[in-house]
Short mmCIF file of C-alpha atoms in Angstrom, two decimals:
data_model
loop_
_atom_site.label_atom_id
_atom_site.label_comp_id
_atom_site.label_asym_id
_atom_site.label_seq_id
_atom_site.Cartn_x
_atom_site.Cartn_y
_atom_site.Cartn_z
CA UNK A 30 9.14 -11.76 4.65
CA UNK A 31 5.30 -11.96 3.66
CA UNK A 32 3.34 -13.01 7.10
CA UNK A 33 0.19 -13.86 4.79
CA UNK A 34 -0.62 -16.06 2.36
CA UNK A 35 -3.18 -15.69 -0.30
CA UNK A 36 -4.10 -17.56 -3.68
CA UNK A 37 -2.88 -15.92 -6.87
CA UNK A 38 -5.95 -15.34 -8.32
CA UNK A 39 -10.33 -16.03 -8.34
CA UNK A 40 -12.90 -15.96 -10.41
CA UNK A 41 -16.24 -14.41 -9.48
CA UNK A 42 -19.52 -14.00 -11.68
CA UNK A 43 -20.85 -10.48 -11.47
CA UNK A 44 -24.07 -10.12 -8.95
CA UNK A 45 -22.20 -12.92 -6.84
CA UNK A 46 -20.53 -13.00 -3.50
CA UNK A 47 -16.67 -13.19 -3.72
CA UNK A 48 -15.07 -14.68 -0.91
CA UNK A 49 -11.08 -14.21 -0.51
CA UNK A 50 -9.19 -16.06 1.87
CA UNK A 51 -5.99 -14.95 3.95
CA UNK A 52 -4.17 -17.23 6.03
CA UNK A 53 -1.68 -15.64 8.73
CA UNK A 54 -1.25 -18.65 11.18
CA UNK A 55 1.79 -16.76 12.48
CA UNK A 56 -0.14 -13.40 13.38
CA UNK A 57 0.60 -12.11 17.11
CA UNK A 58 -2.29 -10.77 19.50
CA UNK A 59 -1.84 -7.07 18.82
CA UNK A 60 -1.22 -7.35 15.33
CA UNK A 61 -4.25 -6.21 12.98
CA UNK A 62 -5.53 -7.65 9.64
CA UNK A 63 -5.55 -4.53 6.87
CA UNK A 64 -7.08 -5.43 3.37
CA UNK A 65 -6.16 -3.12 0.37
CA UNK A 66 -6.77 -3.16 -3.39
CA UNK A 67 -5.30 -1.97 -6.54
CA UNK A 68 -7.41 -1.69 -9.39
CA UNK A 69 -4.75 -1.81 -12.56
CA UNK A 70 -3.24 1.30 -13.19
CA UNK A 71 -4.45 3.02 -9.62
CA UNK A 72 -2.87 3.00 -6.02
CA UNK A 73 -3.66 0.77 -3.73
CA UNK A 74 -7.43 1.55 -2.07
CA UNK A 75 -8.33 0.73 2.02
CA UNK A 76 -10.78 -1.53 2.40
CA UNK A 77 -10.89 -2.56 5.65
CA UNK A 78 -9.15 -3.99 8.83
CA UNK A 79 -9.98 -5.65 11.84
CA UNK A 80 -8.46 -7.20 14.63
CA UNK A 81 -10.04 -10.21 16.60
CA UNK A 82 -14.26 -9.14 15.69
CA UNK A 83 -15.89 -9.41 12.30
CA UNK A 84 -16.23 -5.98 10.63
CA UNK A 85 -18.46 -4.43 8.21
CA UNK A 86 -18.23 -1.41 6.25
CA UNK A 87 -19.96 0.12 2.74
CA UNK A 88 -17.27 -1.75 0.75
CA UNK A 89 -17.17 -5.13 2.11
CA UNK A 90 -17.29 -7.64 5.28
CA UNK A 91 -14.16 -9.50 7.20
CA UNK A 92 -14.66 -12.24 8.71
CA UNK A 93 -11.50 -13.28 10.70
CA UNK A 94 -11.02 -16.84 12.76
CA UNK A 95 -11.63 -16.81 16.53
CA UNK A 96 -8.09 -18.37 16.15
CA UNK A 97 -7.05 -15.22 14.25
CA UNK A 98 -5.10 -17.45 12.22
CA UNK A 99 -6.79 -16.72 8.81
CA UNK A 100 -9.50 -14.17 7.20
CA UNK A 101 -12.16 -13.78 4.31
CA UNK A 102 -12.74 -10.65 2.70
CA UNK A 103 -16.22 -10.92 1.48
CA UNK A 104 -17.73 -8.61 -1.49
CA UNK A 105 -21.05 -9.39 -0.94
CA UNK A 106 -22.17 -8.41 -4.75
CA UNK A 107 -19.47 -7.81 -6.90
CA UNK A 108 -19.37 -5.91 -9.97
CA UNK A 109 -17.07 -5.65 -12.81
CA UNK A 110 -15.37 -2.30 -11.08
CA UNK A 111 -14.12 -5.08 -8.59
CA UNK A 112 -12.00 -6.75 -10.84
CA UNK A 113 -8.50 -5.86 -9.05
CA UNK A 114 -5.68 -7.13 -7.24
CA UNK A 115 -6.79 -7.79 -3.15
CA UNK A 116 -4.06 -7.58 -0.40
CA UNK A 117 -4.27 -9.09 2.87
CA UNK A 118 -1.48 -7.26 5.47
CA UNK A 119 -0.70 -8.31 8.57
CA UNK A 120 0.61 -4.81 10.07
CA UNK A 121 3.92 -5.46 12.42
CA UNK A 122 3.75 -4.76 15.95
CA UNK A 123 7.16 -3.60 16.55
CA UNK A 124 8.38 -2.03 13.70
CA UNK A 125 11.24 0.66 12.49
CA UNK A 126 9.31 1.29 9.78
CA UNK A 127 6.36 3.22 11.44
CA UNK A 128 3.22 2.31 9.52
CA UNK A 129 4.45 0.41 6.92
CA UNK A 130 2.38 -1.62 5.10
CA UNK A 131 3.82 -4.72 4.06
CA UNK A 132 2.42 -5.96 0.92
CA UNK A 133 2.71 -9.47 -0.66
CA UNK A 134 1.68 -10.54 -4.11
CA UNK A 135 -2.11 -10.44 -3.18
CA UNK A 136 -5.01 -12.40 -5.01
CA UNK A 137 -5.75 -10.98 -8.67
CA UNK A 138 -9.68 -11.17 -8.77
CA UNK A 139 -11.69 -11.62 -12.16
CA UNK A 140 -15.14 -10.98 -12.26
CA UNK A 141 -16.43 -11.97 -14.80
CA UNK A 142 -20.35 -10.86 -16.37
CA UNK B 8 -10.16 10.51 -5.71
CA UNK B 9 -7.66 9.94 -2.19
CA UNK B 10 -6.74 13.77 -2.24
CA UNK B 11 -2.92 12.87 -2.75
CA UNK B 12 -1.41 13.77 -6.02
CA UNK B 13 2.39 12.95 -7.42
CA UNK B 14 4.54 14.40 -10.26
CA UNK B 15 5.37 14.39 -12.85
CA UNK B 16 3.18 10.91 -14.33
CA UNK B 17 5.44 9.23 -16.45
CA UNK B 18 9.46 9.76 -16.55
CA UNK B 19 12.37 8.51 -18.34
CA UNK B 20 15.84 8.84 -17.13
CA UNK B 21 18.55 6.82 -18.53
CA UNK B 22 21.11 4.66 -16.21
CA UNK B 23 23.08 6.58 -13.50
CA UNK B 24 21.31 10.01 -13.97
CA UNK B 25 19.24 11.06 -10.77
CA UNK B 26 15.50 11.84 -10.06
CA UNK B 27 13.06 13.69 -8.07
CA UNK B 28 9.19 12.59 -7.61
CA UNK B 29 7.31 14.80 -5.80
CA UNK B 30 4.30 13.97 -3.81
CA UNK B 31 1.21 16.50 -2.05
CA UNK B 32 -0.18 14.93 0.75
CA UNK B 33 -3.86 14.86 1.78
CA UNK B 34 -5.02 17.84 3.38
CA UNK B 35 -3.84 17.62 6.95
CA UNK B 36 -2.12 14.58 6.98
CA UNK B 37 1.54 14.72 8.40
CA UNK B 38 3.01 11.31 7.49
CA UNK B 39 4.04 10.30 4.04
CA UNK B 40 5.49 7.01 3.26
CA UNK B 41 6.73 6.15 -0.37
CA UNK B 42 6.61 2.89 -1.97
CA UNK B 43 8.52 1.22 -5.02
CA UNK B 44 5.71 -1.15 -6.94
CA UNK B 45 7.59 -3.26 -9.54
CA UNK B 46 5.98 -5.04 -12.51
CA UNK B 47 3.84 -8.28 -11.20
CA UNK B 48 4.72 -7.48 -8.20
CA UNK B 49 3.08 -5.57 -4.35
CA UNK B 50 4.49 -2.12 -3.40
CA UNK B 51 7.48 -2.80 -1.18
CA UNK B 52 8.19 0.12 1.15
CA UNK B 53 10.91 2.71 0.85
CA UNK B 54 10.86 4.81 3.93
CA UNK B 55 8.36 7.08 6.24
CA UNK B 56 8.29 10.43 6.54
CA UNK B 57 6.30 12.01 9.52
CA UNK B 58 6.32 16.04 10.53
CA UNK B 59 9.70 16.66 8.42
CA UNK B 60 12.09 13.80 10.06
CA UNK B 61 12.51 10.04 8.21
CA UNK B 62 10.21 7.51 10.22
CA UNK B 63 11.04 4.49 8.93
CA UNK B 64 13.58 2.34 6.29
CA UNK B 65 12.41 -0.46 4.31
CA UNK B 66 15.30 -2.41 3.00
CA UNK B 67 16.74 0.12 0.30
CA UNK B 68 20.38 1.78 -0.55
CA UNK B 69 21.41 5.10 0.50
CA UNK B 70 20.89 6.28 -3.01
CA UNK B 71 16.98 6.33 -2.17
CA UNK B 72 16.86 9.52 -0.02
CA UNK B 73 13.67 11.81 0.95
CA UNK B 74 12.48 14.77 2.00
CA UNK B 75 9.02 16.50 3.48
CA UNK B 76 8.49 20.00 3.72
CA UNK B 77 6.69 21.79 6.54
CA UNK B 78 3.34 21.78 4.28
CA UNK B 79 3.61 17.52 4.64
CA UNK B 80 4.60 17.52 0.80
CA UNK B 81 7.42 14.96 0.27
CA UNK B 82 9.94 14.30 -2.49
CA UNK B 83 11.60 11.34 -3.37
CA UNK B 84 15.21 11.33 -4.88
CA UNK B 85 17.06 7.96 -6.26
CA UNK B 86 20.49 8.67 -7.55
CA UNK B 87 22.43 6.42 -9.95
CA UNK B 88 19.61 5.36 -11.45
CA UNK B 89 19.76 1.43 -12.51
CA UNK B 90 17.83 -0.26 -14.71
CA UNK B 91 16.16 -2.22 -11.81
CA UNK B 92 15.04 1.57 -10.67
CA UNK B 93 12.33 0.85 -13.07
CA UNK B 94 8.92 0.67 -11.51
CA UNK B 95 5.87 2.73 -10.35
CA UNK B 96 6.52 4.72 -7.23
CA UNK B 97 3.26 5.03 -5.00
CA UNK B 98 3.27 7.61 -2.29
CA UNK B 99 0.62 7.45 0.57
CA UNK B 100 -0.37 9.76 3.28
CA UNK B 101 -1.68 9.26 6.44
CA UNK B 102 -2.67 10.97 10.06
CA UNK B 103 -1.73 8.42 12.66
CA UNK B 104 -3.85 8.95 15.66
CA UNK B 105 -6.86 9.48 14.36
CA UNK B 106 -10.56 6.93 13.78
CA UNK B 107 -8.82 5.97 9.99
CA UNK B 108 -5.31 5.24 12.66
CA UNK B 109 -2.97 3.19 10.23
CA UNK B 110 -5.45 3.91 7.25
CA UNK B 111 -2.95 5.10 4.43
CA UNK B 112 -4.32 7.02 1.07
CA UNK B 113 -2.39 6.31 -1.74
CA UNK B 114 -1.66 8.79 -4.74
CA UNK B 115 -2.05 7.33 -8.30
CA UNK B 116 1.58 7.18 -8.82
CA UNK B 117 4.81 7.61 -10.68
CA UNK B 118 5.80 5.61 -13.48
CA UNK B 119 9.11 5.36 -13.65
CA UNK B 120 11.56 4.04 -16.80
CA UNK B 121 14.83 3.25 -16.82
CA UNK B 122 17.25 2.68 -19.83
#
């Protein structure tokens, strides 16, 4: 069962910030918040992750609630190569499955020029 | 470039025949975990492989079976193919443990047709 929820898909102009929203009210304390991508025809690509703190890396910022009970991946200036599909993964804490990653349907971004 | 390739790029096998995707891990990494990515849809995960030994099930049939070798490369075998088999099959690596802990690098997959 997906533990996030995201909208299907955003527009963004080119130059501008994109802002994509995860909510994952039902997130426990240990659990972390992992952001992928998958530009069409590619793999999916790590972004970034975080767990309770904002976080900032060369790609892109998350902000996540002092509730932990949603995120925003930001792309502070995003560019056409950006156009992709953006998944928000909530990784489980006690799992059979290792590190699984467990994908949902994600947020298909558009940016447009 | 993530460093993790997969064979062959394309396939086409018709219903109940078997296949093999390969998958070479990033240098050094000793985990492998295969993924099935149908159309539309996220990857769902297939099963974990870390140093040789099966880590980790996702909810898939026996058919879907795997193997790693003691260089961390993996295959991926699916036998009585069904038309549902159809999808792209991702394969990640990844070196649990480390600063990137939980970071997985995916290979460009394996698209796979069924008729």
């Amino acid at each position: 069962d997906a533990k996030t929820t995201q909208p299907t898909s955003m527009d963004c102009a080119e130059g501008r910030a994109a802002n994509l929203p995860c909510n994952h009210s039902t997130i426990s304390g240990n659990e972390y918040v992992y952001w992928y991508r998958q530009i069409h025809s590619q793999g999916p690509q790590y972004i970034i992750h975080g767990l309770k703190n904002n976080e900032t890396n060369e790609m892109a910022s998350l902000i996540i609630t002092e509730d932990r009970k949603s995120s925003t991946l930001i792309l502070p200036h995003a560019t056409l190569r950006d156009t992709a599909v953006y998944y928000c993964i909530v990784r489980p804490s006690n799992s059979n499955s290792g590190y699984a990653l467990n994908f949902g349907k994600g947020t298909s971004l558009l940016v447009t020029p | 470039e993530t460093g993790v390739t997969q064979s062959p790029t394309h396939l086409i096998k018709t219903r109940g025949q078997q296949v093999t995707l390969r998958c070479s891990s990033q240098s050094g990494h000793n985990t492998v975990s295969w993924y099935q990515q149908a159309l539309g849809q996220g990857p769902q995960f297939i099963f974990q492989y870390y140093r040789e030994e099966e880590n980790g099930r996702g909810n898939f049939p026996p058919r879907f079976s795997g193997l790693q070798f003691p260089n961390y490369s993996s295959e991926l075998n699916v036998n009585a193919l069904e038309l549902d088999d159809s999808a792209l099959y991702l394969c990640a690596s990844s070196l649990p443990g480390t600063a990137s802990y939980n970071e997985q690098f995916f290979g460009p997959g394996t698209r796979l047709t069924v008729l």
